[in-house]
Short mmCIF file of C-alpha atoms in Angstrom, two decimals:
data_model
loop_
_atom_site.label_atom_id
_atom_site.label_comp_id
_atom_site.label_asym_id
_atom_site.label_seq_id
_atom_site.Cartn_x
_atom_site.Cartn_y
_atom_site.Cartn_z
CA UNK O 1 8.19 -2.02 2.55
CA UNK O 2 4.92 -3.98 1.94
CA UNK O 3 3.31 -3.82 5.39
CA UNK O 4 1.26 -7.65 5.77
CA UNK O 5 0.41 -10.21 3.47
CA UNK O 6 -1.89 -10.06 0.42
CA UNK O 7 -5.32 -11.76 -0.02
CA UNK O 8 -9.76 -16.63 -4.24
CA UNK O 9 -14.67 -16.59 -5.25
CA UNK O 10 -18.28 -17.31 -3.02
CA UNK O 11 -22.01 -16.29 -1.97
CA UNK O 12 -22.98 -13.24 -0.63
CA UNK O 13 -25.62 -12.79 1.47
CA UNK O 14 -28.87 -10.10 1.45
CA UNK O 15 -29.20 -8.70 4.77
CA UNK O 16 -31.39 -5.57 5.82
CA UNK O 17 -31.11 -1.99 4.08
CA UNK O 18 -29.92 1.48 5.34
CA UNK O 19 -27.85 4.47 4.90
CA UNK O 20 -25.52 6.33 7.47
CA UNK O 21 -22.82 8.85 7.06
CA UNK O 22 -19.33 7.88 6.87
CA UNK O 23 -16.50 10.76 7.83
CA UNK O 24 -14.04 11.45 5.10
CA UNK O 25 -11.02 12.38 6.03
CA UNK O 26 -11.24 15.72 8.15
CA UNK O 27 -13.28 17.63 5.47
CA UNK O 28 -16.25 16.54 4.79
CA UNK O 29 -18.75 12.88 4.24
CA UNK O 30 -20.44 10.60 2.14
CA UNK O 31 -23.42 8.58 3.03
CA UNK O 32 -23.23 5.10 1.91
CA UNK O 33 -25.63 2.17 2.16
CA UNK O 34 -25.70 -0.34 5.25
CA UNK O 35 -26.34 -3.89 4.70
CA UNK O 36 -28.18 -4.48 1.50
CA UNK O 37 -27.13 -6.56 -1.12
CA UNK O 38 -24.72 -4.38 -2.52
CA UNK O 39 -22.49 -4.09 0.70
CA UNK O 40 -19.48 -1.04 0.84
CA UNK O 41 -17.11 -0.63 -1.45
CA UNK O 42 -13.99 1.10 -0.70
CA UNK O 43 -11.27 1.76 -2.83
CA UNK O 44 -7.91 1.94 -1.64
CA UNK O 45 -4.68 3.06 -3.20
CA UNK O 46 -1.63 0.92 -3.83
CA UNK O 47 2.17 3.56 -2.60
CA UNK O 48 5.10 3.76 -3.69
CA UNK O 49 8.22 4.85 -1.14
CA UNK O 50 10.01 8.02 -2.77
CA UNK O 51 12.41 7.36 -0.07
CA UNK O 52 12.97 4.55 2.36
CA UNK O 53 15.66 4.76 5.23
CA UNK O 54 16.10 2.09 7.38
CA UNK O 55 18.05 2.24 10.88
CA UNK O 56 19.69 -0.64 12.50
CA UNK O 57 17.76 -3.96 14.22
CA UNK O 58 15.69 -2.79 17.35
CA UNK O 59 15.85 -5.61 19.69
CA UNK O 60 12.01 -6.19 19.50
CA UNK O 61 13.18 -7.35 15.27
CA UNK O 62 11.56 -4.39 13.62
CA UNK O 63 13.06 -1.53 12.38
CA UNK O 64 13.03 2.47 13.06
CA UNK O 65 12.37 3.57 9.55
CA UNK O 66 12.31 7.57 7.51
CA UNK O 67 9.78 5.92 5.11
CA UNK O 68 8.26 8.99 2.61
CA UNK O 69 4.96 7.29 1.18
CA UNK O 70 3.91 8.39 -1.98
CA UNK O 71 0.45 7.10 -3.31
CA UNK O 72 -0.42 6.17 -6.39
CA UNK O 73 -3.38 5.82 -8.89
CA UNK O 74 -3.13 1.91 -8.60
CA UNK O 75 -6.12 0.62 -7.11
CA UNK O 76 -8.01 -2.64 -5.13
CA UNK O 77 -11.74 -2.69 -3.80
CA UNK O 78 -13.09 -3.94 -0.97
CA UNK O 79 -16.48 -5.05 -0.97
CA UNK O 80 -18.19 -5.41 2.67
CA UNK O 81 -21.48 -7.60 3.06
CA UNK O 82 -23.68 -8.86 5.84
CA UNK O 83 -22.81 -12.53 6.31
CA UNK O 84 -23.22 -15.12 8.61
CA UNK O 85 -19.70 -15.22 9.37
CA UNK O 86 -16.32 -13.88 8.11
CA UNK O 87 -15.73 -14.99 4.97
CA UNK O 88 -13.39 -13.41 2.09
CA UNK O 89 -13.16 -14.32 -1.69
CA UNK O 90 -10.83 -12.26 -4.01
CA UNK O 91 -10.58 -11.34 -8.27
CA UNK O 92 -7.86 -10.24 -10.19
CA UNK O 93 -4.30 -10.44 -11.04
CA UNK O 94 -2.59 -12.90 -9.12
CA UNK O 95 -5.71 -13.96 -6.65
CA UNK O 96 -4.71 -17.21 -5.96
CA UNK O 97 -1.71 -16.49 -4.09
CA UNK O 98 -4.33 -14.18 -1.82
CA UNK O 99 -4.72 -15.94 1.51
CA UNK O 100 -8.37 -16.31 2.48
CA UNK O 101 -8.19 -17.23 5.73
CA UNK O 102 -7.74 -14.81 8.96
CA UNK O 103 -3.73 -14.47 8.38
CA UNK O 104 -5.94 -11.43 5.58
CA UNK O 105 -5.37 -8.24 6.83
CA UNK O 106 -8.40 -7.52 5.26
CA UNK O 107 -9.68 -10.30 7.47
CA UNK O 108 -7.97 -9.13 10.77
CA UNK O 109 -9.07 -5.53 10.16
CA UNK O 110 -13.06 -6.39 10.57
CA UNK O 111 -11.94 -8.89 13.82
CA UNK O 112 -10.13 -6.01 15.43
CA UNK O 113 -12.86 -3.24 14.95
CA UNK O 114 -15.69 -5.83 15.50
CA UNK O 115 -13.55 -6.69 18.77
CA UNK O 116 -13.34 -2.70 19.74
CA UNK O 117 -17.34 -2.67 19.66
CA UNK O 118 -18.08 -5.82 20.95
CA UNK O 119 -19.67 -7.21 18.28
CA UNK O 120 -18.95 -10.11 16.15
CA UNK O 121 -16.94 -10.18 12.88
CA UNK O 122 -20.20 -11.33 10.88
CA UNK O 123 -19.47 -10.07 7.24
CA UNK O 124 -18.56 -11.02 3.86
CA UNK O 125 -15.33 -9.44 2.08
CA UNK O 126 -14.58 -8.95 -1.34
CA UNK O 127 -11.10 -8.13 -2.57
CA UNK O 128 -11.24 -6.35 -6.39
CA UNK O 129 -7.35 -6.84 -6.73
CA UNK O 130 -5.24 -4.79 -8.93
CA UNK O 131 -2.31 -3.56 -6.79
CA UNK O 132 0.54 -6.28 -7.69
CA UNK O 133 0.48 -9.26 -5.00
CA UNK O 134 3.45 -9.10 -2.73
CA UNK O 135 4.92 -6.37 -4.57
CA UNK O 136 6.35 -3.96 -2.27
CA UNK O 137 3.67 -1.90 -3.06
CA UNK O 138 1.17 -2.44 0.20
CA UNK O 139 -1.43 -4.16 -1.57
CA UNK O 140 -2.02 -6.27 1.46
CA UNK O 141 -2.10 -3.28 3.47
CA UNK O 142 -4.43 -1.25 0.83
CA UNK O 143 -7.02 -4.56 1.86
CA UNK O 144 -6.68 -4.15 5.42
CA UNK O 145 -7.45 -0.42 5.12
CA UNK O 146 -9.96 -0.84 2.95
CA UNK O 147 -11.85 -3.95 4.76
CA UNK O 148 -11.68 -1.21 8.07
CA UNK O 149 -13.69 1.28 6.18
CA UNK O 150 -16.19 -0.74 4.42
CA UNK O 151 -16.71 -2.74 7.76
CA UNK O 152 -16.94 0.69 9.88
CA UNK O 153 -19.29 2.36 7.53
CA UNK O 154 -21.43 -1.06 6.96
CA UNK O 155 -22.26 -1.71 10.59
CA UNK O 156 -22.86 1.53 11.22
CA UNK O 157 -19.90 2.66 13.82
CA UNK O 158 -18.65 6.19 12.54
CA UNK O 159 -15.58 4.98 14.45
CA UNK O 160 -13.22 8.11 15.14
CA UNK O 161 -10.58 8.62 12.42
CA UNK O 162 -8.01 8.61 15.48
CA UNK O 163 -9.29 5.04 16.32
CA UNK O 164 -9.12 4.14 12.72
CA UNK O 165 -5.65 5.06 12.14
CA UNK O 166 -4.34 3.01 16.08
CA UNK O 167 -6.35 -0.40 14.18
CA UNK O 168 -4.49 0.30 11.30
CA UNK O 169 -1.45 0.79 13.15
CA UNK O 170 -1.90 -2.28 15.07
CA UNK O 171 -2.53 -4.22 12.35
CA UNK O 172 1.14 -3.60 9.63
CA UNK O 173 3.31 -0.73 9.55
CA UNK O 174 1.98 0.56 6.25
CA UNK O 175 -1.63 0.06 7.09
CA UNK O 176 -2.44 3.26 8.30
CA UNK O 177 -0.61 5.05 5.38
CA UNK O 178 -3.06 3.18 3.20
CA UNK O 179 -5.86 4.71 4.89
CA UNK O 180 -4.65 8.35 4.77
CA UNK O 181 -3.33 8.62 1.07
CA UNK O 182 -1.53 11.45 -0.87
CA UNK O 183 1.68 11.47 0.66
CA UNK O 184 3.44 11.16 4.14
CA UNK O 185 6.12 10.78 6.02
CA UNK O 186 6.32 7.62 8.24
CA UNK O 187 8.74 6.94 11.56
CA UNK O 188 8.96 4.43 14.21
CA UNK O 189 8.34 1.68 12.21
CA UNK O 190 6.78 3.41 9.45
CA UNK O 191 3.19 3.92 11.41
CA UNK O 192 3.45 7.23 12.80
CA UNK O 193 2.49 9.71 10.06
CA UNK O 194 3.06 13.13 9.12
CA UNK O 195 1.33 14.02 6.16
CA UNK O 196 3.20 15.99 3.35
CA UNK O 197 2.16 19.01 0.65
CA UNK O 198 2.45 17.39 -2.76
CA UNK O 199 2.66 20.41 -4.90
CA UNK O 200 1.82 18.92 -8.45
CA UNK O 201 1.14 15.33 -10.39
CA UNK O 202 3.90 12.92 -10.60
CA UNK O 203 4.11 9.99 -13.61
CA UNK O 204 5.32 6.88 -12.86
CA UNK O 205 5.65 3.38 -14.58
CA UNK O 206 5.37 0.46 -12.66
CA UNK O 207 6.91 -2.74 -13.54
CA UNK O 208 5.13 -6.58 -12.14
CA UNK O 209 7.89 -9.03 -11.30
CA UNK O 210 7.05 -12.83 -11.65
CA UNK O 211 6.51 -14.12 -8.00
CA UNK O 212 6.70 -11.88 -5.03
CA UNK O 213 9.48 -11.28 -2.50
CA UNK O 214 8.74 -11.53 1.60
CA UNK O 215 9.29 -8.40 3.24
CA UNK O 216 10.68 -9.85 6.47
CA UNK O 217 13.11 -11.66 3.95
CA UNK O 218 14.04 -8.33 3.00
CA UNK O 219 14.79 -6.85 6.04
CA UNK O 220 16.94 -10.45 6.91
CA UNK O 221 19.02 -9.78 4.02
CA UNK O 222 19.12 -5.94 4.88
CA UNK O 223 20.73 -7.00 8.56
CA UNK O 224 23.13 -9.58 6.74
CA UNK O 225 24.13 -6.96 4.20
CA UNK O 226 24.66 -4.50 7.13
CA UNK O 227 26.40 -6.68 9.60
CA UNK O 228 29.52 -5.26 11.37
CA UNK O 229 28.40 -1.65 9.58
CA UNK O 230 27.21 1.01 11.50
CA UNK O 231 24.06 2.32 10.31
CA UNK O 232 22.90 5.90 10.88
CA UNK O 233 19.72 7.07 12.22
CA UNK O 234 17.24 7.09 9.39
CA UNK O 235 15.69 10.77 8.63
CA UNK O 236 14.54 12.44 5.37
CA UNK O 237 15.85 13.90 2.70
CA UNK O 238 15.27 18.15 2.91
CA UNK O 239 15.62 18.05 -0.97
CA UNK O 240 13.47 15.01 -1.48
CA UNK O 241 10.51 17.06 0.35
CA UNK O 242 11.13 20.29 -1.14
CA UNK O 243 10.69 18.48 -4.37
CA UNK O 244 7.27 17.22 -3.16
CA UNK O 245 6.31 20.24 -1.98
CA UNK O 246 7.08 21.99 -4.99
CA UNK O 247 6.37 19.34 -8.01
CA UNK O 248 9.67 19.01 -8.93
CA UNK O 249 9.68 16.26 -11.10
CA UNK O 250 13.58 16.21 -11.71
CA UNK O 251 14.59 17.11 -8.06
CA UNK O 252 12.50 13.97 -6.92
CA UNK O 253 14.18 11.92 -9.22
CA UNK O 254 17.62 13.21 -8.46
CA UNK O 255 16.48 11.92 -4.53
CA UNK O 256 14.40 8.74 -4.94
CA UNK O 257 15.88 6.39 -2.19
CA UNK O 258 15.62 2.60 -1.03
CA UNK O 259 17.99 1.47 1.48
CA UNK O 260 16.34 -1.95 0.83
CA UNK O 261 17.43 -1.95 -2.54
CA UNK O 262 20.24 -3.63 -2.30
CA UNK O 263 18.89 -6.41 -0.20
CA UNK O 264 16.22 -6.78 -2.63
CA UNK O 265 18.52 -7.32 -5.66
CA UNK O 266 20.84 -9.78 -3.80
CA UNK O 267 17.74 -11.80 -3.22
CA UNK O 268 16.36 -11.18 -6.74
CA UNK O 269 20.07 -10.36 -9.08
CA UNK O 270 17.15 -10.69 -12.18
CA UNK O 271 15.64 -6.88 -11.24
CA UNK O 272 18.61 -5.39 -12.26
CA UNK O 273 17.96 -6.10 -15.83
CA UNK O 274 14.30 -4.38 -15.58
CA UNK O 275 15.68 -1.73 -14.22
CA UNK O 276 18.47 -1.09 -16.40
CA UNK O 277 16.14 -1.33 -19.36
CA UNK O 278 13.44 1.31 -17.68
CA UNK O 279 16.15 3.78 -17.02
CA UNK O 280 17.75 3.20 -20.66
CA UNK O 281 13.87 3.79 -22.19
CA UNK O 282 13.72 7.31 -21.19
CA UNK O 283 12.61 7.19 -17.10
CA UNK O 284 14.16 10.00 -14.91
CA UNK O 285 14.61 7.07 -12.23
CA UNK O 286 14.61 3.88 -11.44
CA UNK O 287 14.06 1.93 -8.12
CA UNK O 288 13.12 -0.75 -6.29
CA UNK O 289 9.48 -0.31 -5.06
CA UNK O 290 9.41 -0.91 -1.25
CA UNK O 291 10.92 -4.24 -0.42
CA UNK O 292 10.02 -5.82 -3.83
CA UNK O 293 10.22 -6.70 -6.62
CA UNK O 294 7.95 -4.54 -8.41
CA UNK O 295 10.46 -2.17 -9.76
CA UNK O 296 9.05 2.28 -10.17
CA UNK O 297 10.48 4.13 -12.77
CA UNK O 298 9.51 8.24 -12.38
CA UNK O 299 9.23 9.73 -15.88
CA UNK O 300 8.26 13.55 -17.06
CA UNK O 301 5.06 13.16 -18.24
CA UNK O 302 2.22 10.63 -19.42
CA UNK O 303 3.04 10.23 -23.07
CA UNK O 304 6.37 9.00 -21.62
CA UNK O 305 5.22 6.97 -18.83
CA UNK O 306 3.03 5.11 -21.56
CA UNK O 307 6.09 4.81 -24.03
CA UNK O 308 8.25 3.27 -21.08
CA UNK O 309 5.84 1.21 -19.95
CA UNK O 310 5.68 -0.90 -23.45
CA UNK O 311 9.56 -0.98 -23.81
CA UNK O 312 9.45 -2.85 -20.67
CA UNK O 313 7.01 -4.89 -21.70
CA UNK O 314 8.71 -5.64 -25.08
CA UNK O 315 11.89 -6.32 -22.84
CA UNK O 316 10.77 -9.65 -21.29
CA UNK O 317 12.63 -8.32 -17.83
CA UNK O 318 9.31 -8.05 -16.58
CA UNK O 319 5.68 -9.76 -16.49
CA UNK O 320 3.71 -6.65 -17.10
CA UNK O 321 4.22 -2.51 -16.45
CA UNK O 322 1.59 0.32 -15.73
CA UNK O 323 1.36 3.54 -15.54
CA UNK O 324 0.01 5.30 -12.81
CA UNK O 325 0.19 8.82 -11.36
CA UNK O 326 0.36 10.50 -7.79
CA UNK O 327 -0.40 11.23 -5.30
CA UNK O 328 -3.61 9.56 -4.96
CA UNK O 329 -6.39 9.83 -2.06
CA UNK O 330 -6.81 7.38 0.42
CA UNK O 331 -9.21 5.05 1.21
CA UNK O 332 -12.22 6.09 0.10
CA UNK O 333 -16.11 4.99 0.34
CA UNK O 334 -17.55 4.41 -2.97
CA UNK O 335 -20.87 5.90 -3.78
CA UNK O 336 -23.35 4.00 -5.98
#
């Protein structure tokens, strides 16, 4: 499930110079500059969902979720400036279909802590892009985590990690998983987090669909496909963890699940064919990544993942494919 939207180029703006220290994670900190011309830069990782169970319809439209978050060593940055006033520009892959206005998490992430300090929203924001746009891989998420950090270390706030993580709750369900990294288990809707032992390196192949696919349109397909059906309680896999927990690369793949798979495939019928040809290539698996339509193929090692990767390519079922490994950290301040 990609949890919010996904963010084009302008002037940034000099303001004063300083250092504090920034909390990372529970273990230890980094002390970054505040306010010169250089700004924050946080990079944030891109997930894929080793398992995604999805219950019934609540009444409030969302949906009580087992979602197991894996992340992955695909990455944006998040550049955070002084400005006169909130402004974002983006680069990369796909930046034009980035909104720039304040429907950006990354955008809505500096209002909401700027709003919990009483202070105004005064910065310049910077999205590096190279998580697929509208994906299913929480690239819009990654930028909402990200713009949090880079804005909280920036102005100066050492905002609580607890704090941090209700923001990035209130802001998508995959938001705060984007801010924690390496792997988790998510219920409610995905925002409550348990964090998961990873117990070795896992290769995976990603393949870029042309276009994107809406989550919610995902889910509306999910509740057509289900109608009249009753659907259990979603909960996680005991063999899908134990394979995390031990680095099981062939017990993971034997367990990879996406209850939205099938909506995603009746929207897009055209995935099928990337998927068939990343599972006939060599991968151990082959899924739907999140809600879409970036497909993740798990494979044993990194001279296979690379191997896969261009027989997808050469397959014209999909735009691009990358490798990538996980888990991966979390957001993280960038030094200079």
């Amino acid at each position: 499930m990609s949890g919010g939207t996904e963010q084009g180029a302008g002037t940034v703006p000099v303001g004063d110079t300083g250092a504090v220290t920034v909390p990372v994670g529970d273990t230890g900190a980094v002390t970054v500059p505040v306010g010169d011309a250089r700004g924050v830069t946080v990079r944030v990782p891109a997930k894929v969902n080793v398992q995604l169970a999805v219950g019934a319809a609540r009444p409030d439209g969302f949906h009580d979720l087992a979602n197991v978050f894996l992340a992955v060593s695909l990455f944006d940055e998040v550049t955070a400036t002084p400005a006169e006033t909130l402004t974002i520009t983006c680069e990369g892959p796909d930046a034009d279909k980035v909104p720039l206005d304040r429907t950006n998490l990354a955008a809505r992430a500096a209002e909401l802590l700027a709003a919990r300090h009483g202070i105004s929203p005064d910065v310049h924001l910077h999205i590096a892009k190279d998580i697929p746009v509208a994906g299913g891989m929480a690239g819009g998420s990654a930028d909402g985590a990200g713009a949090l950090l880079a804005c909280d270390a920036l102005w100066g706030l050492n905002t609580p990690r607890a704090d941090l993580l209700e923001i990035c709750a209130e802001l998508g369900s995959d938001v705060p998983f984007s801010l924690v990294g390496g792997a988790a288990l998510g219920t409610g809707r995905g925002e409550r987090l348990t964090e998961l032992a990873v117990g070795g390196t896992f290769h995976w192949v990603f393949a870029v669909a042309d276009g994107g696919l809406s989550t919610p349109a995902v889910y509306g397909e999910f509740d057509r496909l289900t109608e009249g059906v009753e659907v259990p309680e979603p909960a996680a896999s005991p063999v899908l963890l134990d394979a995390l927990r031990t680095g099981d690369t062939t017990a993971l793949a034997g367990a990879l699940a996406n209850d939205l798979q099938a909506a995603a495939l009746s929207l897009r019928p055209s995935l099928t064919a990337t998927l068939t040809a990343g599972a006939e290539a060599g991968a151990l698996a082959a899924l739907v990544s999140g809600s879409g339509p970036t497909t993740a193929f798990l494979v044993k090692d990194a001279e296979t993942a690379e191997s896969v990767a261009a027989t997808l390519i050469a397959s014209g079922t999909c735009r691009t494919a990358r490798a990538a490994t996980s888990p991966a950290a979390g957001a993280t301040v960038l030094a200079d």
